[in-house]
Amino acid sequence: MSDKRIIDSEELLRLIKNNSRKNENEEGDLDYDIFVGFDDGTYEGIEVDTSYHILVRNEFLFVSQVKEFLEIWDGGNLEKEGENATWFISDYFSDGNIYELEDIERVFKEYIVEGDQFIVVKNHYELFKNMIKNPGKSLVVEWSR
């Protein structure tokens, strides 16, 4: 995990492959919640659980939803805000199209523009803050369960 930085889609794909399980009996090292941003401030979510599968959400996440969340939880206990942000994203990823980890290149070809730039953040609360500051920019949370 790291502080905020910018990477391109090729680097993100490489990180996912490097941190994914190598065989069925292993666990992956880091997970990736990817949010592909669009100019209108909507996001398409892709959850990469490097131990099990990839889930592509069938529903957009809107900046207005993020703003509502922050209005409720921002400014209180930072640990609680982070925990609530993680639960919010877990609920968001409760449904979608599931792919095997081995299909990561296909998922990238279908859902991610080659060469796209991603702001990498360390947690879901930082994700929300960056969605507000940088609407439409693609973001990724690199995290460990």
Tab-separated table of C-alpha atoms in Angstrom:
chain	number	residue	atom	x	y	z
A	1	MET	CA	0.000	0.000	0.000
A	2	SER	CA	1.144	3.453	-0.705
A	3	ASP	CA	0.362	7.120	-0.413
A	4	LYS	CA	-1.344	8.886	-3.284
A	5	ARG	CA	0.412	8.485	-6.639
A	6	ILE	CA	-0.512	8.323	-10.342
A	7	ILE	CA	-0.064	5.224	-12.493
A	8	ASP	CA	-1.218	4.234	-15.954
A	9	SER	CA	-3.395	1.260	-16.905
A	10	GLU	CA	-0.399	-0.905	-17.839
A	11	GLU	CA	1.214	-0.376	-14.427
A	12	LEU	CA	-2.113	-1.119	-12.716
A	13	LEU	CA	-2.459	-4.370	-14.652
A	14	ARG	CA	1.107	-5.335	-13.711
A	15	LEU	CA	0.458	-4.593	-10.012
A	16	ILE	CA	-2.692	-6.696	-10.030
A	17	LYS	CA	-0.923	-9.621	-11.674
A	18	ASN	CA	2.036	-9.384	-9.262
A	19	ASN	CA	-0.215	-9.270	-6.189
A	20	SER	CA	-2.679	-11.976	-7.266
A	21	ARG	CA	-2.604	-15.530	-5.995
A	22	LYS	CA	-0.326	-17.823	-7.950
A	23	ASN	CA	-2.375	-20.983	-7.355
A	24	GLU	CA	-5.730	-22.052	-5.878
A	25	ASN	CA	-4.358	-22.569	-2.365
A	26	GLU	CA	-2.871	-19.073	-2.023
A	27	GLU	CA	-4.189	-15.697	-0.989
A	28	GLY	CA	-3.476	-12.546	-2.969
A	29	ASP	CA	-1.372	-9.805	-1.381
A	30	LEU	CA	-3.351	-6.615	-2.106
A	31	ASP	CA	-6.828	-5.951	-3.467
A	32	TYR	CA	-7.800	-3.210	-5.912
A	33	ASP	CA	-11.044	-1.251	-6.087
A	34	ILE	CA	-10.902	0.516	-9.439
A	35	PHE	CA	-13.182	3.397	-10.376
A	36	VAL	CA	-13.085	4.405	-14.024
A	37	GLY	CA	-14.122	8.060	-14.167
A	38	PHE	CA	-16.220	9.780	-16.795
A	39	ASP	CA	-16.464	13.497	-17.597
A	40	ASP	CA	-19.953	13.771	-16.089
A	41	GLY	CA	-18.623	12.712	-12.659
A	42	THR	CA	-19.887	9.142	-12.768
A	43	TYR	CA	-17.751	6.118	-12.021
A	44	GLU	CA	-17.795	2.493	-13.103
A	45	GLY	CA	-16.505	0.193	-10.379
A	46	ILE	CA	-14.302	-2.872	-10.747
A	47	GLU	CA	-13.382	-4.859	-7.650
A	48	VAL	CA	-10.304	-7.064	-7.974
A	49	ASP	CA	-10.070	-9.497	-5.085
A	50	THR	CA	-6.636	-10.936	-5.805
A	51	SER	CA	-7.477	-14.088	-3.836
A	52	TYR	CA	-10.700	-14.998	-5.619
A	53	HIS	CA	-12.289	-13.050	-8.487
A	54	ILE	CA	-13.058	-9.814	-10.323
A	55	LEU	CA	-16.438	-8.125	-9.998
A	56	VAL	CA	-17.611	-5.435	-12.412
A	57	ARG	CA	-20.529	-3.476	-10.961
A	58	ASN	CA	-23.570	-3.083	-13.247
A	59	GLU	CA	-24.429	0.298	-11.785
A	60	PHE	CA	-22.577	3.607	-11.836
A	61	LEU	CA	-21.432	5.362	-8.687
A	62	PHE	CA	-22.325	9.054	-8.776
A	63	VAL	CA	-20.422	11.933	-7.195
A	64	SER	CA	-23.733	12.977	-5.602
A	65	GLN	CA	-23.780	9.667	-3.656
A	66	VAL	CA	-20.241	10.313	-2.451
A	67	LYS	CA	-21.156	13.881	-1.412
A	68	GLU	CA	-24.146	12.564	0.563
A	69	PHE	CA	-21.895	10.076	2.338
A	70	LEU	CA	-19.367	12.781	3.225
A	71	GLU	CA	-22.088	15.125	4.491
A	72	ILE	CA	-23.115	12.452	6.981
A	73	TRP	CA	-19.694	11.135	8.033
A	74	ASP	CA	-17.093	13.824	7.322
A	75	GLY	CA	-15.480	15.709	10.187
A	76	GLY	CA	-15.927	13.150	12.932
A	77	ASN	CA	-13.760	10.281	13.974
A	78	LEU	CA	-11.308	9.546	11.126
A	79	GLU	CA	-11.137	5.833	11.964
A	80	LYS	CA	-14.936	5.568	11.936
A	81	GLU	CA	-15.145	7.540	8.665
A	82	GLY	CA	-12.711	5.135	7.033
A	83	GLU	CA	-14.580	2.096	8.298
A	84	ASN	CA	-17.913	3.491	7.070
A	85	ALA	CA	-16.424	4.330	3.664
A	86	THR	CA	-15.206	0.736	3.329
A	87	TRP	CA	-18.688	-0.577	4.212
A	88	PHE	CA	-20.238	1.821	1.673
A	89	ILE	CA	-17.972	0.458	-1.076
A	90	SER	CA	-18.610	-3.142	0.048
A	91	ASP	CA	-22.338	-2.519	-0.357
A	92	TYR	CA	-21.721	-0.952	-3.777
A	93	PHE	CA	-19.860	-4.097	-4.890
A	94	SER	CA	-22.595	-6.441	-3.646
A	95	ASP	CA	-23.758	-7.225	-7.195
A	96	GLY	CA	-22.264	-7.344	-10.674
A	97	ASN	CA	-20.625	-9.476	-13.329
A	98	ILE	CA	-18.092	-11.891	-11.871
A	99	TYR	CA	-14.948	-12.924	-13.734
A	100	GLU	CA	-12.143	-15.302	-12.841
A	101	LEU	CA	-8.800	-13.728	-11.890
A	102	GLU	CA	-7.308	-15.308	-15.001
A	103	ASP	CA	-9.611	-13.031	-17.075
A	104	ILE	CA	-7.943	-9.822	-15.858
A	105	GLU	CA	-6.553	-8.899	-19.298
A	106	ARG	CA	-9.985	-9.388	-20.897
A	107	VAL	CA	-11.619	-7.222	-18.205
A	108	PHE	CA	-9.039	-4.496	-18.814
A	109	LYS	CA	-9.677	-4.611	-22.580
A	110	GLU	CA	-13.444	-4.355	-22.060
A	111	TYR	CA	-13.646	-1.760	-19.289
A	112	ILE	CA	-10.432	0.262	-19.115
A	113	VAL	CA	-9.013	2.573	-21.752
A	114	GLU	CA	-5.420	1.629	-22.506
A	115	GLY	CA	-3.057	4.291	-21.191
A	116	ASP	CA	-5.668	5.782	-18.837
A	117	GLN	CA	-4.174	7.395	-15.738
A	118	PHE	CA	-5.273	6.382	-12.230
A	119	ILE	CA	-4.884	8.211	-8.947
A	120	VAL	CA	-3.936	5.528	-6.415
A	121	VAL	CA	-5.127	6.145	-2.853
A	122	LYS	CA	-4.595	4.160	0.345
A	123	ASN	CA	-8.193	3.817	1.582
A	124	HIS	CA	-11.851	4.305	0.678
A	125	TYR	CA	-12.214	7.542	2.626
A	126	GLU	CA	-9.354	9.050	0.584
A	127	LEU	CA	-11.085	7.677	-2.521
A	128	PHE	CA	-14.200	9.717	-1.705
A	129	LYS	CA	-12.215	12.882	-0.994
A	130	ASN	CA	-10.401	12.506	-4.325
A	131	MET	CA	-13.650	11.846	-6.234
A	132	ILE	CA	-14.908	15.225	-5.005
A	133	LYS	CA	-11.613	17.039	-5.729
A	134	ASN	CA	-11.078	15.334	-9.122
A	135	PRO	CA	-14.511	14.505	-10.596
A	136	GLY	CA	-14.240	12.224	-13.602
A	137	LYS	CA	-10.647	11.180	-12.893
A	138	SER	CA	-10.050	7.439	-12.638
A	139	LEU	CA	-9.050	6.213	-9.193
A	140	VAL	CA	-7.958	3.011	-7.515
A	141	VAL	CA	-7.771	1.949	-3.878
A	142	GLU	CA	-4.839	-0.398	-3.272
A	143	TRP	CA	-5.560	-2.096	0.038
A	144	SER	CA	-5.136	-5.113	2.225
A	145	ARG	CA	-8.083	-6.742	3.967
